[in-house]
Tab-separated table of C-alpha atoms in Angstrom:
chain	number	residue	atom	x	y	z
A	21	UNK	CA	0.222	-0.112	-0.075
A	22	UNK	CA	0.671	3.640	-0.349
A	23	UNK	CA	0.005	6.880	1.308
A	24	UNK	CA	0.542	10.139	-0.361
A	25	UNK	CA	-0.827	13.373	0.653
A	26	UNK	CA	-0.199	17.068	-0.968
A	27	UNK	CA	-1.315	20.520	0.716
A	28	UNK	CA	-1.904	23.800	-1.054
A	29	UNK	CA	-1.787	26.774	1.118
A	30	UNK	CA	-1.441	30.673	0.638
A	31	UNK	CA	2.473	30.343	1.176
A	32	UNK	CA	2.812	27.474	-1.049
A	33	UNK	CA	2.570	23.647	-1.316
A	34	UNK	CA	3.738	20.553	0.706
A	35	UNK	CA	4.188	16.929	-0.576
A	36	UNK	CA	4.512	13.589	1.832
A	37	UNK	CA	5.181	10.170	0.682
A	38	UNK	CA	5.809	6.828	2.754
A	39	UNK	CA	8.254	4.574	0.781
A	40	UNK	CA	6.699	1.034	1.188
A	41	UNK	CA	5.742	-1.377	-1.414
A	42	UNK	CA	4.245	-4.792	-1.288
A	43	UNK	CA	3.172	-7.556	-3.585
A	44	UNK	CA	1.518	-9.889	-1.059
A	45	UNK	CA	3.020	-9.625	2.703
A	46	UNK	CA	6.239	-11.502	1.725
A	47	UNK	CA	7.282	-8.851	-0.641
A	48	UNK	CA	7.774	-5.915	0.919
A	49	UNK	CA	10.126	-3.313	-0.730
A	50	UNK	CA	11.610	0.516	-0.246
A	51	UNK	CA	10.793	2.774	-3.139
A	52	UNK	CA	10.602	6.333	-3.431
A	53	UNK	CA	7.108	7.830	-4.344
A	54	UNK	CA	8.298	11.065	-4.944
A	55	UNK	CA	9.503	12.456	-7.823
A	56	UNK	CA	10.704	16.413	-8.712
A	57	UNK	CA	11.415	18.008	-11.897
A	58	UNK	CA	13.137	21.299	-11.835
A	59	UNK	CA	13.654	23.660	-14.760
A	60	UNK	CA	14.154	27.411	-15.001
A	61	UNK	CA	10.484	28.542	-14.762
A	62	UNK	CA	8.936	25.540	-13.419
A	63	UNK	CA	9.020	23.040	-10.326
A	64	UNK	CA	6.716	20.178	-10.541
A	65	UNK	CA	6.634	17.728	-8.181
A	66	UNK	CA	4.951	13.874	-8.509
A	67	UNK	CA	3.566	11.708	-5.915
A	68	UNK	CA	2.909	8.082	-7.112
A	69	UNK	CA	0.201	5.046	-5.583
A	70	UNK	CA	-0.854	1.852	-7.224
A	71	UNK	CA	0.739	-0.801	-9.568
A	72	UNK	CA	4.649	-0.461	-9.292
A	73	UNK	CA	5.380	-1.298	-12.561
A	74	UNK	CA	2.993	1.415	-14.125
A	75	UNK	CA	4.214	4.101	-11.921
A	76	UNK	CA	8.250	3.009	-12.740
A	77	UNK	CA	7.286	3.196	-16.476
A	78	UNK	CA	4.803	6.184	-16.334
A	79	UNK	CA	8.282	7.970	-14.631
A	80	UNK	CA	10.547	6.245	-16.898
A	81	UNK	CA	8.647	7.712	-20.073
A	82	UNK	CA	8.150	11.266	-18.530
A	83	UNK	CA	12.113	11.484	-18.421
A	84	UNK	CA	12.279	9.650	-22.218
A	85	UNK	CA	10.067	12.521	-23.672
A	86	UNK	CA	12.477	15.376	-22.114
A	87	UNK	CA	15.909	13.573	-23.431
A	88	UNK	CA	14.219	12.946	-26.918
A	89	UNK	CA	12.875	16.033	-27.185
A	90	UNK	CA	9.090	14.658	-27.673
A	91	UNK	CA	6.299	17.238	-28.988
A	92	UNK	CA	5.008	17.489	-25.559
A	93	UNK	CA	7.348	16.770	-22.234
A	94	UNK	CA	7.130	18.131	-18.857
A	95	UNK	CA	9.337	21.075	-19.454
A	96	UNK	CA	7.152	22.227	-22.669
A	97	UNK	CA	3.779	22.449	-21.013
A	98	UNK	CA	2.282	25.820	-20.010
A	99	UNK	CA	0.132	24.975	-17.039
A	100	UNK	CA	-0.027	22.618	-14.230
A	101	UNK	CA	-3.533	21.358	-15.756
A	102	UNK	CA	-1.242	20.320	-18.946
A	103	UNK	CA	0.773	18.652	-16.643
A	104	UNK	CA	-2.093	16.751	-15.252
A	105	UNK	CA	-3.485	15.896	-18.672
A	106	UNK	CA	0.083	14.510	-19.564
A	107	UNK	CA	1.025	12.534	-17.221
A	108	UNK	CA	-2.802	10.795	-17.593
A	109	UNK	CA	-2.240	10.343	-20.759
A	110	UNK	CA	1.351	8.451	-20.228
A	111	UNK	CA	-0.484	6.714	-17.484
A	112	UNK	CA	-2.955	5.253	-19.688
A	113	UNK	CA	-0.305	4.479	-22.774
A	114	UNK	CA	2.001	2.715	-20.186
A	115	UNK	CA	-1.016	0.611	-18.193
A	116	UNK	CA	-2.477	-0.583	-21.490
A	117	UNK	CA	0.944	-1.995	-22.836
A	118	UNK	CA	0.303	-4.510	-19.816
A	119	UNK	CA	-3.270	-4.323	-18.560
A	120	UNK	CA	-4.980	-7.552	-20.413
A	121	UNK	CA	-2.222	-9.502	-19.575
A	122	UNK	CA	-2.036	-8.189	-15.738
A	123	UNK	CA	-5.854	-8.275	-15.375
A	124	UNK	CA	-6.008	-12.196	-16.312
A	125	UNK	CA	-3.419	-12.654	-13.630
A	126	UNK	CA	-6.049	-11.222	-11.044
A	127	UNK	CA	-4.147	-7.639	-10.514
A	128	UNK	CA	-4.365	-4.381	-11.901
A	129	UNK	CA	-2.073	-2.059	-13.761
A	130	UNK	CA	-3.977	1.032	-12.339
A	131	UNK	CA	-1.856	3.837	-10.917
A	132	UNK	CA	-2.880	7.135	-9.146
A	133	UNK	CA	-0.788	10.191	-9.234
A	134	UNK	CA	-0.783	13.811	-7.705
A	135	UNK	CA	0.707	16.567	-9.848
A	136	UNK	CA	1.576	19.654	-8.241
A	137	UNK	CA	4.133	22.907	-8.719
A	138	UNK	CA	4.394	25.878	-10.249
A	139	UNK	CA	5.199	27.039	-13.656
A	140	UNK	CA	6.137	30.513	-14.475
A	141	UNK	CA	4.104	33.401	-12.790
A	142	UNK	CA	0.888	30.916	-12.543
A	143	UNK	CA	-0.595	30.098	-9.217
A	144	UNK	CA	0.898	26.799	-7.613
A	145	UNK	CA	-1.390	24.177	-8.253
A	146	UNK	CA	-2.208	20.606	-7.483
A	147	UNK	CA	-3.941	17.761	-8.973
A	148	UNK	CA	-4.727	14.105	-8.495
A	149	UNK	CA	-4.802	12.098	-11.801
A	150	UNK	CA	-6.994	8.973	-12.010
A	151	UNK	CA	-6.066	5.455	-13.416
A	152	UNK	CA	-8.274	6.429	-15.942
A	153	UNK	CA	-6.207	10.049	-16.833
A	154	UNK	CA	-8.961	12.653	-15.959
A	155	UNK	CA	-8.109	14.562	-13.228
A	156	UNK	CA	-9.243	16.651	-10.350
A	157	UNK	CA	-7.711	19.704	-8.426
A	158	UNK	CA	-8.332	21.425	-4.957
A	159	UNK	CA	-10.685	24.261	-4.316
A	160	UNK	CA	-10.985	27.041	-1.694
A	161	UNK	CA	-12.514	24.831	1.004
A	162	UNK	CA	-10.472	21.631	0.177
A	163	UNK	CA	-6.864	22.353	0.188
A	164	UNK	CA	-5.143	18.864	0.148
A	165	UNK	CA	-5.425	15.567	-2.080
A	166	UNK	CA	-4.433	12.011	-0.956
A	167	UNK	CA	-3.873	9.009	-2.752
A	168	UNK	CA	-3.660	5.397	-1.504
A	169	UNK	CA	-4.496	4.232	1.912
A	170	UNK	CA	-6.312	7.918	2.773
A	171	UNK	CA	-8.723	7.511	5.557
A	172	UNK	CA	-6.667	7.012	8.307
A	173	UNK	CA	-4.816	10.459	7.678
A	174	UNK	CA	-7.810	12.119	6.709
A	175	UNK	CA	-9.097	13.118	9.929
A	176	UNK	CA	-6.309	15.345	11.337
A	177	UNK	CA	-5.830	17.074	7.784
A	178	UNK	CA	-9.836	17.759	8.078
A	179	UNK	CA	-9.170	19.289	11.407
A	180	UNK	CA	-5.922	21.239	10.841
A	181	UNK	CA	-5.532	22.571	7.351
A	182	UNK	CA	-7.087	26.013	5.874
A	183	UNK	CA	-6.219	27.859	3.289
A	184	UNK	CA	-4.351	30.385	5.500
A	185	UNK	CA	-2.481	27.666	7.509
A	186	UNK	CA	1.249	28.443	7.403
A	187	UNK	CA	4.042	26.148	5.505
A	188	UNK	CA	5.602	24.842	8.337
A	189	UNK	CA	2.519	23.831	10.238
A	190	UNK	CA	1.184	21.963	6.766
A	191	UNK	CA	4.244	20.072	6.614
A	192	UNK	CA	3.860	19.323	10.143
A	193	UNK	CA	0.153	18.161	9.826
A	194	UNK	CA	1.367	16.084	6.864
A	195	UNK	CA	3.676	14.086	9.347
A	196	UNK	CA	0.733	13.641	11.740
A	197	UNK	CA	-1.151	12.457	8.920
A	198	UNK	CA	1.242	9.977	8.039
A	199	UNK	CA	1.947	8.746	11.366
A	200	UNK	CA	-1.640	7.867	12.047
A	201	UNK	CA	-1.841	5.904	8.564
A	202	UNK	CA	1.274	3.880	9.764
A	203	UNK	CA	0.033	3.139	12.937
A	204	UNK	CA	-3.245	1.897	11.603
A	205	UNK	CA	-1.646	0.274	8.156
A	206	UNK	CA	1.357	-1.882	8.410
A	207	UNK	CA	1.744	-1.641	4.673
A	208	UNK	CA	2.489	1.948	4.753
A	209	UNK	CA	5.689	2.399	6.155
A	210	UNK	CA	9.023	4.544	6.064
A	211	UNK	CA	11.244	6.206	5.225
A	212	UNK	CA	8.799	9.343	4.653
A	213	UNK	CA	9.646	11.954	2.505
A	214	UNK	CA	8.555	15.243	3.339
A	215	UNK	CA	9.006	18.591	0.978
A	216	UNK	CA	8.120	22.160	0.884
A	217	UNK	CA	7.403	24.449	-1.901
A	218	UNK	CA	7.406	28.025	-1.098
A	219	UNK	CA	4.719	30.058	-3.815
A	220	UNK	CA	6.710	32.087	-6.648
A	221	UNK	CA	10.004	30.595	-5.264
A	222	UNK	CA	10.386	28.159	-8.563
A	223	UNK	CA	12.539	26.256	-6.309
A	224	UNK	CA	12.088	23.501	-3.599
A	225	UNK	CA	12.519	25.112	-0.158
A	226	UNK	CA	13.064	21.944	1.855
A	227	UNK	CA	13.285	18.447	2.023
A	228	UNK	CA	13.378	15.727	4.651
A	229	UNK	CA	13.511	12.091	4.415
A	230	UNK	CA	12.940	10.488	7.889
A	231	UNK	CA	13.584	6.892	8.830
A	232	UNK	CA	12.362	4.897	11.221
A	233	UNK	CA	14.481	5.784	14.042
A	234	UNK	CA	15.047	9.224	13.051
A	235	UNK	CA	14.895	11.430	16.121
A	236	UNK	CA	12.568	13.694	14.879
A	237	UNK	CA	10.017	11.227	14.053
A	238	UNK	CA	9.820	9.555	17.091
A	239	UNK	CA	9.263	12.614	18.993
A	240	UNK	CA	6.710	13.662	17.262
A	241	UNK	CA	5.032	10.393	17.609
A	242	UNK	CA	5.504	10.312	21.167
A	243	UNK	CA	4.270	13.916	21.778
A	244	UNK	CA	1.464	13.464	19.775
A	245	UNK	CA	0.514	10.263	21.588
A	246	UNK	CA	1.032	11.758	24.899
A	247	UNK	CA	-0.739	14.746	24.513
A	248	UNK	CA	-3.552	13.328	22.433
A	249	UNK	CA	-4.039	10.878	25.571
A	250	UNK	CA	-3.932	13.802	28.006
A	251	UNK	CA	-6.383	15.679	26.116
A	252	UNK	CA	-8.834	12.655	26.039
A	253	UNK	CA	-8.190	12.194	29.730
A	254	UNK	CA	-9.230	15.714	30.814
A	255	UNK	CA	-12.227	15.465	28.343
A	256	UNK	CA	-15.677	16.687	29.894
A	257	UNK	CA	-17.251	13.231	31.292
A	258	UNK	CA	-21.015	12.790	30.225
A	259	UNK	CA	-23.919	12.520	32.222
A	260	UNK	CA	-25.622	9.480	31.705
A	261	UNK	CA	-29.315	10.052	29.879
A	262	UNK	CA	-32.136	8.059	31.565
A	263	UNK	CA	-33.895	7.519	28.550
A	264	UNK	CA	-35.804	4.284	27.772
A	265	UNK	CA	-34.003	1.666	25.823
A	266	UNK	CA	-35.416	0.261	22.479
A	267	UNK	CA	-35.408	-2.992	21.879
A	268	UNK	CA	-36.837	-5.665	18.863
A	269	UNK	CA	-37.549	-8.063	21.501
A	270	UNK	CA	-37.255	-7.953	25.162
B	11	UNK	CA	-22.876	3.959	4.935
B	12	UNK	CA	-22.775	2.972	8.735
B	13	UNK	CA	-20.721	3.041	11.741
B	14	UNK	CA	-21.090	0.818	14.397
B	15	UNK	CA	-18.144	0.220	17.186
B	16	UNK	CA	-18.395	-2.165	20.297
B	17	UNK	CA	-15.458	-2.157	23.083
B	18	UNK	CA	-14.316	-4.768	25.372
B	19	UNK	CA	-12.486	-4.058	28.633
B	20	UNK	CA	-12.118	-5.691	32.260
B	21	UNK	CA	-15.346	-3.278	33.569
B	22	UNK	CA	-17.481	-4.451	30.505
B	23	UNK	CA	-18.904	-3.827	27.206
B	24	UNK	CA	-19.292	-0.634	24.883
B	25	UNK	CA	-21.629	-0.128	22.400
B	26	UNK	CA	-22.121	2.420	19.890
B	27	UNK	CA	-23.618	3.223	16.489
B	28	UNK	CA	-24.950	5.929	14.267
B	29	UNK	CA	-28.402	6.024	12.798
B	30	UNK	CA	-28.319	7.120	9.301
B	31	UNK	CA	-28.922	4.800	6.159
B	32	UNK	CA	-28.687	5.785	2.423
B	33	UNK	CA	-29.613	4.170	-0.718
B	34	UNK	CA	-27.768	6.799	-2.835
B	35	UNK	CA	-27.595	10.281	-1.632
B	36	UNK	CA	-31.252	11.298	-2.303
B	37	UNK	CA	-32.615	8.722	-0.028
B	38	UNK	CA	-31.453	9.028	3.236
B	39	UNK	CA	-33.251	7.678	6.475
B	40	UNK	CA	-32.858	7.102	10.169
B	41	UNK	CA	-32.900	3.918	11.617
B	42	UNK	CA	-31.701	2.441	14.795
B	43	UNK	CA	-28.855	0.037	14.155
B	44	UNK	CA	-28.842	-1.330	17.659
B	45	UNK	CA	-30.935	-4.018	19.422
B	46	UNK	CA	-31.086	-5.282	22.619
B	47	UNK	CA	-32.204	-8.608	23.814
B	48	UNK	CA	-32.760	-8.803	27.896
B	49	UNK	CA	-33.315	-12.258	29.342
B	50	UNK	CA	-32.825	-13.332	33.072
B	51	UNK	CA	-29.506	-15.016	32.443
B	52	UNK	CA	-28.279	-12.730	29.645
B	53	UNK	CA	-27.552	-9.370	27.929
B	54	UNK	CA	-27.363	-9.493	24.321
B	55	UNK	CA	-26.629	-6.399	21.855
B	56	UNK	CA	-26.367	-6.608	18.226
B	57	UNK	CA	-25.218	-3.771	15.777
B	58	UNK	CA	-25.864	-4.127	11.827
B	59	UNK	CA	-24.474	-2.642	8.996
B	60	UNK	CA	-24.969	-3.299	5.473
B	61	UNK	CA	-28.156	-3.857	3.176
B	62	UNK	CA	-31.398	-2.577	5.277
B	63	UNK	CA	-33.774	-5.023	4.069
B	64	UNK	CA	-31.722	-8.032	4.920
B	65	UNK	CA	-30.586	-6.668	8.689
B	66	UNK	CA	-34.516	-5.749	9.080
B	67	UNK	CA	-35.449	-9.288	7.889
B	68	UNK	CA	-32.870	-10.880	10.342
B	69	UNK	CA	-33.971	-8.768	13.208
B	70	UNK	CA	-37.776	-9.994	12.247
B	71	UNK	CA	-36.376	-13.587	12.272
B	72	UNK	CA	-34.686	-13.213	15.442
B	73	UNK	CA	-37.765	-12.033	16.905
B	74	UNK	CA	-39.839	-14.410	15.573
B	75	UNK	CA	-37.601	-17.697	16.451
B	76	UNK	CA	-38.528	-16.627	19.995
B	77	UNK	CA	-42.083	-15.994	19.837
B	78	UNK	CA	-42.554	-19.324	17.738
B	79	UNK	CA	-40.298	-21.361	20.147
B	80	UNK	CA	-37.658	-22.563	17.581
B	81	UNK	CA	-35.666	-24.975	18.472
B	82	UNK	CA	-33.001	-22.453	18.334
B	83	UNK	CA	-33.341	-18.948	19.848
B	84	UNK	CA	-31.641	-15.838	20.958
B	85	UNK	CA	-32.621	-17.094	24.569
B	86	UNK	CA	-32.142	-20.968	24.106
B	87	UNK	CA	-28.586	-20.470	23.243
B	88	UNK	CA	-25.861	-21.338	25.786
B	89	UNK	CA	-22.930	-18.788	24.934
B	90	UNK	CA	-22.044	-15.675	22.846
B	91	UNK	CA	-20.319	-17.916	20.037
B	92	UNK	CA	-23.359	-19.677	19.658
B	93	UNK	CA	-25.501	-16.035	19.253
B	94	UNK	CA	-23.159	-15.357	16.423
B	95	UNK	CA	-23.220	-18.415	14.676
B	96	UNK	CA	-27.015	-18.020	14.944
B	97	UNK	CA	-27.224	-14.958	13.563
B	98	UNK	CA	-24.757	-15.806	11.129
B	99	UNK	CA	-27.126	-18.536	9.828
B	100	UNK	CA	-30.173	-16.300	10.273
B	101	UNK	CA	-28.070	-13.582	7.815
B	102	UNK	CA	-27.073	-15.686	5.294
B	103	UNK	CA	-30.859	-17.459	4.988
B	104	UNK	CA	-32.349	-13.989	4.756
B	105	UNK	CA	-29.787	-13.054	2.517
B	106	UNK	CA	-29.718	-15.665	0.165
B	107	UNK	CA	-33.694	-15.167	-0.572
B	108	UNK	CA	-33.295	-11.832	-2.905
B	109	UNK	CA	-29.438	-12.200	-3.208
B	110	UNK	CA	-29.487	-13.271	-7.010
B	111	UNK	CA	-32.189	-10.735	-7.877
B	112	UNK	CA	-30.390	-7.827	-5.879
B	113	UNK	CA	-27.317	-8.813	-7.603
B	114	UNK	CA	-28.787	-8.560	-10.660
B	115	UNK	CA	-29.792	-4.921	-10.104
B	116	UNK	CA	-26.265	-4.088	-9.085
B	117	UNK	CA	-26.610	-4.242	-5.693
B	118	UNK	CA	-25.513	-6.627	-2.774
B	119	UNK	CA	-27.772	-8.169	-0.015
B	120	UNK	CA	-24.638	-8.452	2.429
B	121	UNK	CA	-24.688	-7.125	6.060
B	122	UNK	CA	-22.314	-7.503	8.528
B	123	UNK	CA	-23.244	-7.668	12.650
B	124	UNK	CA	-21.498	-7.199	16.104
B	125	UNK	CA	-22.833	-9.385	18.491
B	126	UNK	CA	-21.907	-8.837	22.065
B	127	UNK	CA	-23.266	-9.392	25.692
B	128	UNK	CA	-23.075	-12.008	28.765
B	129	UNK	CA	-24.746	-15.098	29.299
B	130	UNK	CA	-24.831	-16.584	32.650
B	131	UNK	CA	-21.472	-16.930	34.363
B	132	UNK	CA	-19.406	-16.826	31.146
B	133	UNK	CA	-17.409	-13.878	30.375
B	134	UNK	CA	-18.893	-10.931	28.288
B	135	UNK	CA	-17.975	-11.210	24.596
B	136	UNK	CA	-18.150	-9.725	21.502
B	137	UNK	CA	-18.376	-11.059	18.017
B	138	UNK	CA	-18.149	-9.583	14.433
B	139	UNK	CA	-20.412	-11.709	11.885
B	140	UNK	CA	-19.360	-11.434	8.398
B	141	UNK	CA	-21.505	-11.488	5.243
B	142	UNK	CA	-20.670	-15.112	4.793
B	143	UNK	CA	-21.951	-16.082	8.193
B	144	UNK	CA	-18.386	-16.515	9.894
B	145	UNK	CA	-16.999	-14.599	12.575
B	146	UNK	CA	-14.145	-13.443	14.617
B	147	UNK	CA	-13.818	-12.089	18.535
B	148	UNK	CA	-11.462	-10.226	20.096
B	149	UNK	CA	-8.303	-10.920	21.399
B	150	UNK	CA	-6.011	-9.389	24.629
B	151	UNK	CA	-4.674	-6.954	22.128
B	152	UNK	CA	-7.606	-6.182	20.000
B	153	UNK	CA	-10.198	-4.788	22.468
B	154	UNK	CA	-12.768	-3.284	19.747
B	155	UNK	CA	-14.717	-4.352	16.579
B	156	UNK	CA	-15.777	-2.299	13.986
B	157	UNK	CA	-18.263	-2.725	11.033
B	158	UNK	CA	-19.653	-0.069	8.322
B	159	UNK	CA	-16.918	2.933	7.542
B	160	UNK	CA	-14.436	1.837	9.872
B	161	UNK	CA	-10.964	3.772	9.033
B	162	UNK	CA	-11.750	7.446	10.016
B	163	UNK	CA	-12.625	6.339	13.892
B	164	UNK	CA	-10.053	3.457	14.151
B	165	UNK	CA	-7.412	5.993	14.980
B	166	UNK	CA	-8.398	7.047	18.069
B	167	UNK	CA	-9.367	3.823	19.150
B	168	UNK	CA	-5.867	2.505	18.610
B	169	UNK	CA	-4.539	5.026	20.575
B	170	UNK	CA	-6.964	4.804	23.673
B	171	UNK	CA	-8.375	1.656	24.068
B	172	UNK	CA	-6.704	-0.927	25.964
B	173	UNK	CA	-7.818	-4.081	28.584
B	174	UNK	CA	-7.595	-1.726	31.630
B	175	UNK	CA	-9.704	1.220	29.830
B	176	UNK	CA	-12.373	2.332	32.523
B	177	UNK	CA	-15.502	1.687	31.034
B	178	UNK	CA	-16.786	5.472	30.927
B	179	UNK	CA	-13.601	6.158	29.009
B	180	UNK	CA	-14.161	3.612	26.669
B	181	UNK	CA	-17.815	5.007	26.236
B	182	UNK	CA	-16.186	8.453	25.503
B	183	UNK	CA	-13.474	7.276	23.028
B	184	UNK	CA	-16.442	5.572	21.047
B	185	UNK	CA	-18.245	8.956	21.055
B	186	UNK	CA	-14.847	10.528	19.895
B	187	UNK	CA	-14.253	7.626	17.126
B	188	UNK	CA	-18.259	8.488	16.218
B	189	UNK	CA	-17.564	12.089	15.809
B	190	UNK	CA	-14.241	11.718	13.660
B	191	UNK	CA	-15.737	9.395	11.352
B	192	UNK	CA	-18.924	12.219	11.077
B	193	UNK	CA	-16.561	14.366	10.336
B	194	UNK	CA	-15.097	12.553	7.140
B	195	UNK	CA	-17.702	10.842	5.866
B	196	UNK	CA	-21.287	12.158	5.623
B	197	UNK	CA	-23.429	9.518	4.954
B	198	UNK	CA	-22.453	8.368	8.984
B	199	UNK	CA	-25.155	10.512	10.745
B	200	UNK	CA	-26.822	11.343	14.327
B	201	UNK	CA	-28.573	9.887	16.411
B	202	UNK	CA	-25.656	8.434	17.863
B	203	UNK	CA	-26.767	5.362	20.368
B	204	UNK	CA	-24.220	4.880	22.734
B	205	UNK	CA	-24.633	1.765	25.365
B	206	UNK	CA	-22.628	0.604	27.945
B	207	UNK	CA	-22.635	-2.984	30.039
B	208	UNK	CA	-20.916	-3.925	33.477
B	209	UNK	CA	-19.698	-7.298	33.069
B	210	UNK	CA	-21.497	-9.782	35.291
B	211	UNK	CA	-24.530	-7.127	35.883
B	212	UNK	CA	-26.670	-9.147	33.278
B	213	UNK	CA	-28.407	-5.660	32.578
B	214	UNK	CA	-27.639	-2.830	30.617
B	215	UNK	CA	-25.984	-0.185	32.697
B	216	UNK	CA	-26.862	3.184	30.639
B	217	UNK	CA	-27.874	4.438	27.336
B	218	UNK	CA	-27.698	7.553	25.281
B	219	UNK	CA	-29.461	8.362	22.199
B	220	UNK	CA	-27.497	11.857	21.022
B	221	UNK	CA	-29.290	13.998	18.508
B	222	UNK	CA	-27.389	16.331	16.121
B	223	UNK	CA	-28.093	19.337	18.347
B	224	UNK	CA	-27.697	17.334	21.846
B	225	UNK	CA	-25.276	19.656	24.040
B	226	UNK	CA	-23.244	16.897	25.099
B	227	UNK	CA	-22.298	16.152	21.748
B	228	UNK	CA	-21.706	19.565	20.655
B	229	UNK	CA	-19.634	20.207	23.616
B	230	UNK	CA	-17.561	17.157	23.069
B	231	UNK	CA	-17.030	18.565	19.291
B	232	UNK	CA	-15.699	21.568	20.568
B	233	UNK	CA	-13.450	20.443	23.143
B	234	UNK	CA	-11.755	17.790	21.089
B	235	UNK	CA	-11.507	19.908	18.142
B	236	UNK	CA	-9.929	23.143	20.179
B	237	UNK	CA	-7.809	21.071	22.269
B	238	UNK	CA	-6.531	18.901	19.452
B	239	UNK	CA	-5.713	22.084	17.609
B	240	UNK	CA	-3.852	23.407	20.696
B	241	UNK	CA	-1.708	20.251	21.040
B	242	UNK	CA	-0.819	20.285	17.562
B	243	UNK	CA	0.229	24.025	17.460
B	244	UNK	CA	2.398	23.448	20.749
B	245	UNK	CA	4.141	20.310	18.855
B	246	UNK	CA	7.984	20.794	18.483
B	247	UNK	CA	8.890	22.226	15.102
B	248	UNK	CA	11.193	19.975	13.058
B	249	UNK	CA	14.905	21.266	11.903
B	250	UNK	CA	14.329	20.989	8.226
B	251	UNK	CA	17.416	18.826	6.810
B	252	UNK	CA	19.912	19.497	3.989
B	253	UNK	CA	19.588	16.300	2.470
B	254	UNK	CA	19.905	16.344	-1.447
B	255	UNK	CA	16.927	15.818	-3.311
B	256	UNK	CA	16.543	12.917	-5.213
B	257	UNK	CA	15.046	13.178	-9.013
B	258	UNK	CA	14.343	10.920	-12.294
B	259	UNK	CA	15.055	13.936	-14.090
B	260	UNK	CA	15.707	17.333	-13.340
């Protein structure tokens, strides 16, 4: 499994991804799911989830298109929406190569991507590219996109992330979201990659790769868990009501 | 959708369920998913999720079996495991009546149940009954069972619930778990039913039915959200590393 999240706030963008891949519980590996593309007028980040062969084929094709000067490549497109469209097309093309054979074996070639960044003076943007090649972006009220094992980590994002959230806070929230997911799903695992992009800088601001035994990650887990328990314990007790019990048969 | 959770701790059992059912977003109704059966030597609670027609048919059959003095009914079985086996059989029988016709229409008759309680001097127990009729119980380390929309609410249960957790704390944790789920999935909704059973009492201890505008539920949401944000804001900031960026193509 995989968990990737990208957040857009006024100050910029945050990306986080785990590194665990598994094809069955006895075939667990570590692969980066975060890919960056830097150009003079653009900074683009792609996060990937789903079939590893497809995501690798897609990333290889993106690199080949640049090297071979294809008519359309990641450094020639004019907007982040075009990047999403392009990644969707490459994903469809690569998936269809082996789609039928893989489906016959009972697996799926599907891959999902988060594409984010900034091109020239256009605003920074995030897109989620579905396996079918179509895509969505964020809105004023929906400031993050997730792929992979999304539910465990969504709760804290829903509570914290707003348009005005500072970039550092958004990055920390992405880590807490990642921690919650790792706690509840063992197939999401470290190292955790975390990246921040400050709006209009056209360069990556900060990058962290946190291993399982990283002191900050350990401290974050400890702090969060301890204080959550404390808040919970100090929560107002409720008064049990005296309402009658409903019953189908008593 | 549905969210139900049952917790077993040394002091007893806790059950919580939402009341929203939906067949498409334009057909949303309110139904209790909590069913209690009290006898001289037993206290049994059943929580239900899945196809509403199937769960209603199952609960009706359980009542009929008692009224008609069937060879096997919920007041004649000798252990909670037998209750789980019996509910699984009734569920299979009711589901199979309309299974093919419903499948042809593109729906599923499947229903899942949590069965819990205590019979005579046997220890209190919880079982999760799958749509196929088989079932699982809890373990020393796994003190809760969930059905329906389980992931959003699992994070807080994973952190709080242990064998030694007091009954009142377990009940409060079930409510926080419910609140997190309602926040992230609009098809899970109030009123919330909450029930506690103290071990060896053979009677239901407390029951609460909390509507959307219930003052305690509002206070719990406010307290939890406010303090979570506070803990988050006071969290140790991290030092961004200076590690090199990896890139497929730069």
